[in-house]
Coordinates of C-alpha atoms and ligand atoms in Angstrom, one line a residue:
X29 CA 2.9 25.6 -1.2
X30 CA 2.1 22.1 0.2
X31 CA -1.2 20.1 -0.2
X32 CA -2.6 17.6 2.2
X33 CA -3.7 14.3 -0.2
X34 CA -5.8 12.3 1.6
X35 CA -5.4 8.6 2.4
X36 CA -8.4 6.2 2.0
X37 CA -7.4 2.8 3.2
X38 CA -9.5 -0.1 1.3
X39 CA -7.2 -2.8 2.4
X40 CA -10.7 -4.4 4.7
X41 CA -12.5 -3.7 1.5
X42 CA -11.2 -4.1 -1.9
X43 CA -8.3 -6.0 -0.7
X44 CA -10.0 -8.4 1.9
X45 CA -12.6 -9.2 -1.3
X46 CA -9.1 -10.7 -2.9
X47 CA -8.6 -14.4 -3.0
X48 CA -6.7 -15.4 0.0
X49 CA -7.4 -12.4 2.0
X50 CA -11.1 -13.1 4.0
X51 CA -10.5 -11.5 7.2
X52 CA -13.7 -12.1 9.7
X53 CA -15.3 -9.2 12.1
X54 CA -12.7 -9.7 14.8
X55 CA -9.8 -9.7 12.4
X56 CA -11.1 -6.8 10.8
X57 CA -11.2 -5.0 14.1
X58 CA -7.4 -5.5 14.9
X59 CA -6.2 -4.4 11.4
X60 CA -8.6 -1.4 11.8
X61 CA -6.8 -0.3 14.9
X62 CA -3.8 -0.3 13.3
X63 CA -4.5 1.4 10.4
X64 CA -6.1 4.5 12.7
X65 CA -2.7 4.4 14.5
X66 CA -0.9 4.9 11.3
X67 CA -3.1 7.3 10.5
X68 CA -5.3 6.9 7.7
X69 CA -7.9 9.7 6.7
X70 CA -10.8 7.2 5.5
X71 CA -11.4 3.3 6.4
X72 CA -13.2 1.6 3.8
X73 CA -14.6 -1.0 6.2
X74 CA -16.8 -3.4 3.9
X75 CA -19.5 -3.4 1.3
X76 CA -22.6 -3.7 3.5
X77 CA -25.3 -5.6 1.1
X78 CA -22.5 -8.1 0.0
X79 CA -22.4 -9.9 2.9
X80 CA -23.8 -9.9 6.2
X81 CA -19.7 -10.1 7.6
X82 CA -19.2 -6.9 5.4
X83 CA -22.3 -5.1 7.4
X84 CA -21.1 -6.1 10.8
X85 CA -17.3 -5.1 9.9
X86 CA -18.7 -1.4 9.0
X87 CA -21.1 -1.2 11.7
X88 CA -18.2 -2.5 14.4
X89 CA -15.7 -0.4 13.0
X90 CA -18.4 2.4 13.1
X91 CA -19.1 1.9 16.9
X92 CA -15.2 1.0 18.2
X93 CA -13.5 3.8 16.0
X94 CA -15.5 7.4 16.6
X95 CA -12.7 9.1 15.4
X96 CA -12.0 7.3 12.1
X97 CA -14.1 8.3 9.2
X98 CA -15.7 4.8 8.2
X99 CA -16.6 4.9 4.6
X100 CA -19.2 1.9 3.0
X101 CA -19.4 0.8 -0.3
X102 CA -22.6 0.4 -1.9
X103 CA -23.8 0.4 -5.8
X104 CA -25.7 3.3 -7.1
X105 CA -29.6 2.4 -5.7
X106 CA -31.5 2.6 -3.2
X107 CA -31.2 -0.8 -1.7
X108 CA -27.4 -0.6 -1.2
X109 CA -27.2 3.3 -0.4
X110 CA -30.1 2.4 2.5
X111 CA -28.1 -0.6 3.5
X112 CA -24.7 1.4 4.3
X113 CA -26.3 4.3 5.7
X114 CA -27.9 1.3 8.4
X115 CA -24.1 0.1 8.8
X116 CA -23.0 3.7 9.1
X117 CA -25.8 4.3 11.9
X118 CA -23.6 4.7 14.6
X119 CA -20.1 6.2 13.0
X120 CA -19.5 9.8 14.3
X121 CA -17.9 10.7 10.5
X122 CA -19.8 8.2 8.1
X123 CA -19.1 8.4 4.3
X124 CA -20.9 6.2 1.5
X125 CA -19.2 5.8 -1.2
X126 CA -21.2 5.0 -4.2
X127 CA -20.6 3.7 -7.7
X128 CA -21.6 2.8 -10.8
X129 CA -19.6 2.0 -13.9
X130 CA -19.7 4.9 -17.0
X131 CA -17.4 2.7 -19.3
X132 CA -19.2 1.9 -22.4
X133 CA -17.8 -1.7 -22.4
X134 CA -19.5 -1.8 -18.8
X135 CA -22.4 0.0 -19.7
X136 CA -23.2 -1.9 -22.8
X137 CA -22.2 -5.5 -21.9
X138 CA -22.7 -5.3 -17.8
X139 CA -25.4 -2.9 -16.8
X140 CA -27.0 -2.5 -20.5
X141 CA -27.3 0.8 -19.5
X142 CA -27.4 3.9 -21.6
X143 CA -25.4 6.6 -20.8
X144 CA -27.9 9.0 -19.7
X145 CA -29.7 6.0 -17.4
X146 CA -26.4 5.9 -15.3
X147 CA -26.1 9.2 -14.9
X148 CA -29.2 9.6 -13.2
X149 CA -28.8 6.8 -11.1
X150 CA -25.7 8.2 -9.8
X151 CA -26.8 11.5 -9.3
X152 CA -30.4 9.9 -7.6
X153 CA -28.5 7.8 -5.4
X154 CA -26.2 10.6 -4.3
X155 CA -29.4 12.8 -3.6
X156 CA -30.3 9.6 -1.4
X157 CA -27.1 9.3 0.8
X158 CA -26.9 12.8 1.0
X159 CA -29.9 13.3 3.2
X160 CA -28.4 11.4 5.6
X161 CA -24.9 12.2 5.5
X162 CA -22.3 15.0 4.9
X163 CA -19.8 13.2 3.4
X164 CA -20.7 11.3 0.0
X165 CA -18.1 9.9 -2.3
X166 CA -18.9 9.1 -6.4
X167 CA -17.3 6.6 -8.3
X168 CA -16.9 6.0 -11.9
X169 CA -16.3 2.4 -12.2
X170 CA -13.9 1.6 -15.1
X171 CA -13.2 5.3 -15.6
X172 CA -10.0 5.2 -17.2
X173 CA -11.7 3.8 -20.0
X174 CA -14.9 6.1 -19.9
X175 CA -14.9 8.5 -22.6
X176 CA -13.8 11.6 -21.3
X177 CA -16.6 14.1 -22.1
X178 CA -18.9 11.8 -20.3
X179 CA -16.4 11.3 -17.2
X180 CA -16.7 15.2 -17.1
X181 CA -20.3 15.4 -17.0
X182 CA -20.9 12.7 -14.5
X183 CA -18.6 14.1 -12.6
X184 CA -20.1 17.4 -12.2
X185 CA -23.7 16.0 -12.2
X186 CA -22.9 14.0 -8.8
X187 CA -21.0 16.7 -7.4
X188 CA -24.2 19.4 -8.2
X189 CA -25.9 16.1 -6.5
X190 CA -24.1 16.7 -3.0
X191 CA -20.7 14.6 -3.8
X192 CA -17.9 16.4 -1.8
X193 CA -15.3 13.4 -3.6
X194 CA -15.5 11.9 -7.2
X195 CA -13.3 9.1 -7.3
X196 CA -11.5 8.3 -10.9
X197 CA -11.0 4.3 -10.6
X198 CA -8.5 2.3 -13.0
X199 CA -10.6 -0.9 -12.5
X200 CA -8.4 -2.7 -14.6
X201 CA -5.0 -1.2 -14.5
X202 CA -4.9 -0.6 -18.1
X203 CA -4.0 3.0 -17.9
X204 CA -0.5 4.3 -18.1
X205 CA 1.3 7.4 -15.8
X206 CA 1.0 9.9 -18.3
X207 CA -2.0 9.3 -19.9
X208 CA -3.7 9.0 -16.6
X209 CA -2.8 12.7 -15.8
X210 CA -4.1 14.1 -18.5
X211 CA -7.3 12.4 -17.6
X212 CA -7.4 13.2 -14.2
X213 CA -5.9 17.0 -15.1
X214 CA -9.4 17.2 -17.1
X215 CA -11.4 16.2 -14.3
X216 CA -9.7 18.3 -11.4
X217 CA -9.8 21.4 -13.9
X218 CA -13.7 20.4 -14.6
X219 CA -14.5 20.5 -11.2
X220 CA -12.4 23.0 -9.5
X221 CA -12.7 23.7 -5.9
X222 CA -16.4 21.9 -5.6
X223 CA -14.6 18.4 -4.5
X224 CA -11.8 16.7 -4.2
X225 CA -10.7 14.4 -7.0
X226 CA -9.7 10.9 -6.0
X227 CA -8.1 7.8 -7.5
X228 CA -8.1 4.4 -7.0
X229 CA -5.7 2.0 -9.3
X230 CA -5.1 -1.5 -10.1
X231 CA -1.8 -3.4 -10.6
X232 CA -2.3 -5.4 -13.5
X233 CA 0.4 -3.9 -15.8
X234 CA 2.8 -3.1 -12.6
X235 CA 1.3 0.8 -12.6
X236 CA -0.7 1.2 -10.2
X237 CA 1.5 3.4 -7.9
X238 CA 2.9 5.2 -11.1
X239 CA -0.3 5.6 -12.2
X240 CA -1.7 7.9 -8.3
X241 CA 1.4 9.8 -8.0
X242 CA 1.1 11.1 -11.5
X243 CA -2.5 11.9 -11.0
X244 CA -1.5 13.3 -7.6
X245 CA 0.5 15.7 -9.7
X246 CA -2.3 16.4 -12.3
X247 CA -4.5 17.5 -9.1
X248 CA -6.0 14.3 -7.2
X249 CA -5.9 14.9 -3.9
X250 CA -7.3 11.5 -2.2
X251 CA -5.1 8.5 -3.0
X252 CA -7.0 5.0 -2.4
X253 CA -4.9 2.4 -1.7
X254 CA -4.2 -0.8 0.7
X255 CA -1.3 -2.6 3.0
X256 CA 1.4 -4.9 0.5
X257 CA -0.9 -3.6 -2.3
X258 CA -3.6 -6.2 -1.3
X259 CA -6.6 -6.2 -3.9
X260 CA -8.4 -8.2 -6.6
X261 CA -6.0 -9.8 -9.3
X262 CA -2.7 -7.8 -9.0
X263 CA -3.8 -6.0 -6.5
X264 CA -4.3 -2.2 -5.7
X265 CA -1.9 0.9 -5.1
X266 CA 0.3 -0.4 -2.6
X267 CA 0.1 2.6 0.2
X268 CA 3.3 2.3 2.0
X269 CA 4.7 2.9 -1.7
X270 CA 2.7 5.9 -2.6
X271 CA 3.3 7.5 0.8
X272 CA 7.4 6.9 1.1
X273 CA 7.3 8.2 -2.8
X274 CA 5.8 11.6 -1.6
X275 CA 7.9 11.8 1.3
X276 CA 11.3 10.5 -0.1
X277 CA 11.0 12.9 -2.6
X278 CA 9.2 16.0 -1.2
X279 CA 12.0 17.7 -2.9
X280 CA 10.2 17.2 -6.0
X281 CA 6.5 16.3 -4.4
X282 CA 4.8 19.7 -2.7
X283 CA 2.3 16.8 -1.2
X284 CA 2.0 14.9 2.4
X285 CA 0.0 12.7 3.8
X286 CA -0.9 12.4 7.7
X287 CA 0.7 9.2 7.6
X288 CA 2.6 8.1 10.7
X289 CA 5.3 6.0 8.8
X290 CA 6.7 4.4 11.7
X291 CA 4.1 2.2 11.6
X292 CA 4.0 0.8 7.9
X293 CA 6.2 -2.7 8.8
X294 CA 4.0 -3.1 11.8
X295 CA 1.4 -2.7 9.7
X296 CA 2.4 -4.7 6.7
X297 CA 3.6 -7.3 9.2
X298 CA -0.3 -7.7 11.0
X299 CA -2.0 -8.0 8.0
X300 CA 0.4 -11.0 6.9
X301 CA -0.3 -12.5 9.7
X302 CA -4.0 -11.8 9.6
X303 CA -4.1 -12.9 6.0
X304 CA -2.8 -16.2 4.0
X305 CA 0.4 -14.8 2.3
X306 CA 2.9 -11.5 3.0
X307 CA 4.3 -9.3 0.6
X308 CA 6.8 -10.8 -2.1
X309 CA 10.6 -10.6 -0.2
X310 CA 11.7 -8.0 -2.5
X311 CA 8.6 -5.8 -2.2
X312 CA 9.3 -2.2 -1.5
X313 CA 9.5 -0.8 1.9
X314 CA 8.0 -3.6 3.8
X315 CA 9.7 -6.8 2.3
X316 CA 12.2 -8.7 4.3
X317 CA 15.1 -7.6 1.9
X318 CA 13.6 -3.5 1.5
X319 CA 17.1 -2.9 3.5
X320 CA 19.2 -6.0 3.0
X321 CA 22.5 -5.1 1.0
X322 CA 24.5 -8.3 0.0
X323 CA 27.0 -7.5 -2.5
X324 CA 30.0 -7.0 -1.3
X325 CA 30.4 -3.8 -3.1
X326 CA 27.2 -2.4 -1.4
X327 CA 28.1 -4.0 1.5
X328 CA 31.2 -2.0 1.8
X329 CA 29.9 1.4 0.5
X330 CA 27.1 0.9 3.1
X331 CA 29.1 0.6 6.2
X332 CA 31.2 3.6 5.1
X333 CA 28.1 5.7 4.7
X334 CA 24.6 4.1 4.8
X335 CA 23.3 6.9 2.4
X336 CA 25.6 5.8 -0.6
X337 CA 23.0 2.5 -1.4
X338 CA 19.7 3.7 0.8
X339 CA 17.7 6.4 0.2
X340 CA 15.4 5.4 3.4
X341 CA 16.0 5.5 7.0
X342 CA 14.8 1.5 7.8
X343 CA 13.3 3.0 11.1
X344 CA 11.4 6.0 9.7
X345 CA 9.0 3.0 8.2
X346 CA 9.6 1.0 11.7
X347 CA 12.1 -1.6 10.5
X348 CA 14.6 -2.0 13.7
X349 CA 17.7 -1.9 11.0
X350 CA 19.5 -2.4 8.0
X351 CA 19.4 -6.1 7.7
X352 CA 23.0 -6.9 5.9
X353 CA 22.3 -10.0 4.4
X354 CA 25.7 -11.9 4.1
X355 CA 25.8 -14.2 1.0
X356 CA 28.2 -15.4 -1.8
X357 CA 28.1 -11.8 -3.3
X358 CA 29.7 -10.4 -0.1
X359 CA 33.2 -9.1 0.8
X360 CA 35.6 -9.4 3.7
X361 CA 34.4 -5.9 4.9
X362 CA 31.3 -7.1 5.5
X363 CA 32.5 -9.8 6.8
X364 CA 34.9 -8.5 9.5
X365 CA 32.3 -5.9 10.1
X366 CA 29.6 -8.7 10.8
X367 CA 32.5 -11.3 13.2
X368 CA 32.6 -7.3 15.4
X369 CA 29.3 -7.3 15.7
X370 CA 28.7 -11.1 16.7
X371 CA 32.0 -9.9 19.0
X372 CA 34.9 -11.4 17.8
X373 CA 37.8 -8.6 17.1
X374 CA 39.5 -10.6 13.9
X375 CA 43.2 -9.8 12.6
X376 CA 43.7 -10.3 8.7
X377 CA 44.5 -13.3 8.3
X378 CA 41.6 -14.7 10.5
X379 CA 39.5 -12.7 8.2
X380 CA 40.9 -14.2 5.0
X381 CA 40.4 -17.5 6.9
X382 CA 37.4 -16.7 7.7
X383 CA 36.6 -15.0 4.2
X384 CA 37.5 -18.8 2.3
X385 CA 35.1 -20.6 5.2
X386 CA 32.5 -18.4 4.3
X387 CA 32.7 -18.7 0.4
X388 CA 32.6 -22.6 0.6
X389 CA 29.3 -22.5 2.2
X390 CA 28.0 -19.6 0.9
X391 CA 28.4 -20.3 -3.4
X392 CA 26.1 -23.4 -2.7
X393 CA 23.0 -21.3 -1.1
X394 CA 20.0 -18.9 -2.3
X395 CA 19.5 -17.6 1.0
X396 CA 23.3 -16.3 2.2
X397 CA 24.2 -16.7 5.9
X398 CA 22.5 -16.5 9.0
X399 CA 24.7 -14.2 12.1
X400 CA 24.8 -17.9 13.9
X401 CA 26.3 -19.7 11.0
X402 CA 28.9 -17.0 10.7
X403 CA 29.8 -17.5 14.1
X404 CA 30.2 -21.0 13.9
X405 CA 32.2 -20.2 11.2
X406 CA 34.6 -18.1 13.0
X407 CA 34.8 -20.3 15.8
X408 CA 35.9 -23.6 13.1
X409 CA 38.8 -21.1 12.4
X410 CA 39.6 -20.5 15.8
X411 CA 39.6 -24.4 16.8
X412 CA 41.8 -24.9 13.6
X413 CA 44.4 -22.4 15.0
X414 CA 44.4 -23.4 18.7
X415 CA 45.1 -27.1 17.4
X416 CA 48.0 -26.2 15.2
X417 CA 49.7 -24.1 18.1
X418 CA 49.2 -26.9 20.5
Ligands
LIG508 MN1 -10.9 -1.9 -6.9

């Protein structure tokens, strides 16, 4: 048996709130039609009553994308919940997504709330959105460290309120993989068929994709996450990860996504440019050396059979190729196999000639050699030999 999880998309959300990632109403627009071509299940488009920007983004998304499901953030009361449902106005499939924080170090030294007064400000402000709209999501701010009994009740409490998605956040990336599934086991047991459980982690420790795929497997079925992992501090679940981790291994994974992965790089790529940095060079999937192989080793196994050092098809995520970076660490293979494909049919020896040019350069650089270089390279040798003939 297979099961659908659901992608929410809070890259024009929780990531553009990040430092270095304000994207205006235009900007938004373009990276939302992108995401809806890769196929995302829910947009997060802004938080309405933090900015008047956030309430045009989610109103403009609303009116330009009738097919997306535009989902707007607002905290649990009356003022925020009223203020989405106005940006949502003209969405065909609106969702507010509410939240409040059921921590106790939130409770006691952010909200000074008691337990009991959060509870029924979740469940009243899910009573609100829902008499206005189908579709309401809960979240429990901080909820890998709420206390667990409480997480249960909450969770029930906003779902017998009219929430059809309760969303387990690790605000702070403090949890770990497999205490994270028990938690979220718990909560998908507690709740049963009556709504979908969700997550949404943070990067701080480096776990934040660890951290949805094993709740994935403990029965969350709505993963929230954004392009290059974009989101405040570290950053949030990095979606291109989490969706080539449940397709690479569906052998393991009964899960999929409605993903079109095809258009990950493209997607990755727009946001960089939209944005004020890209992802990290040796970021999975979508940095520029995902597919590079320079060691000479892996170089060589490579071009034998591509499957002995990658484990995913460069175009099934819509990179053109392999990119075979060629650098000190690489071997005369490669390099015979790069001089065929820059056209020039080498015999041995040229390669060996060509092999010593090409470590003289190459032990004094970082960034290994560009297909130009190489030629140049090949073409010194060439000069060389004509001149001693002559
Ligand atoms: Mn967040």
């Amino acid at each position: 048996m297979t099961d659908r999880v659901t992608i929410f998309d809070t890259t024009l959300r929780d990531g553009e709130q990040s430092p270095g990632c304000s994207m205006d109403v235009p900007e938004k627009l373009r990276m939302a039609r992108k995401l809806t071509e890769l196929g995302v299940d829910i947009l997060e488009a802004g938080f309405p009553i933090a900015s008047e920007g956030d309430f045009e983004a989610v109103d403009a998304i609303s009116r330009e994308f009738p097919e997306a499901r535009v989902a707007g953030l607002a905290r649990c009361c009356a003022l925020d919940v009223e203020r989405a449902l106005k940006a949502l106005e003209h969405a065909a499939k609106p969702r507010v997504h509410t939240f409040i924080a059921t921590s106790d170090i939130h409770l006691k030294y952010k909200l000074k709330k008691s337990r009991q007064q959060a509870l029924e400000e979740a469940v009243a402000a899910v009573e609100l959105a829902r008499k206005h709209v189908d579709d309401v999501e809960f979240s429990a701010e901080d909820g890998a460290r709420t206390e667990p009994e409480y997480l249960e009740e909450i969770s029930k409490a906003v779902v017998a309120a009219g929430a059809s998605t309760v969303n387990i956040p690790d605000t702070v990336g403090y949890s770990i993989p497999s205490e994270f599934g028990v938690l979220i086991g718990r909560i998908a047991r507690a709740l049963g068929e009556s709504a979908v459980v969700s997550v949404h982690c943070h990067d701080d420790l480096g776990l934040a994709v660890a951290n949805s795929i094993a709740a994935v497997q403990a029965g969350a079925r709505q993963v929230e996450c954004t392009i290059n992992g974009i989101g405040e501090r570290a950053g949030n679940c990095s979606l291109e990860e989490v969706v080539m981790i449940l397709k690479t291994r569906a052998d393991i994974f009964p899960y999929y996504t409605g993903i079109r992965t095809e258009h990950l790089f493209s997607a990755s790529e727009l946001l960089s440019s939209l944005i004020t940095f890209g992802p990290q060079p040796n970021k999975a999937i979508v940095g520029a050396n995902a597919f590079a192989h320079e060691a000479g080793i892996h170089q060589d196994g490579y071009l034998k059979e591509k499957s002995t050092y990658e484990i995913i098809d460069p175009r099934s995520v819509g990179v053109p190729e392999g990119r075979l970076v060629l650098g000190k660490h690489s071997g005369r293979h490669a390099l015979s196999q790069r001089a065929r494909d820059l056209g020039f049919e080498l015999t041995k020896e040229e390669v060996e000639d060509l092999y010593h040019r090409f470590c003289a350069v190459a032990d004094h650089r970082k960034k290994g050699l560009m297909d130009r270089e190489i030629a140049q390279l090949i073409r010194a040798g060439m000069r060389v030999r004509e001149e001693a003939a002559d």
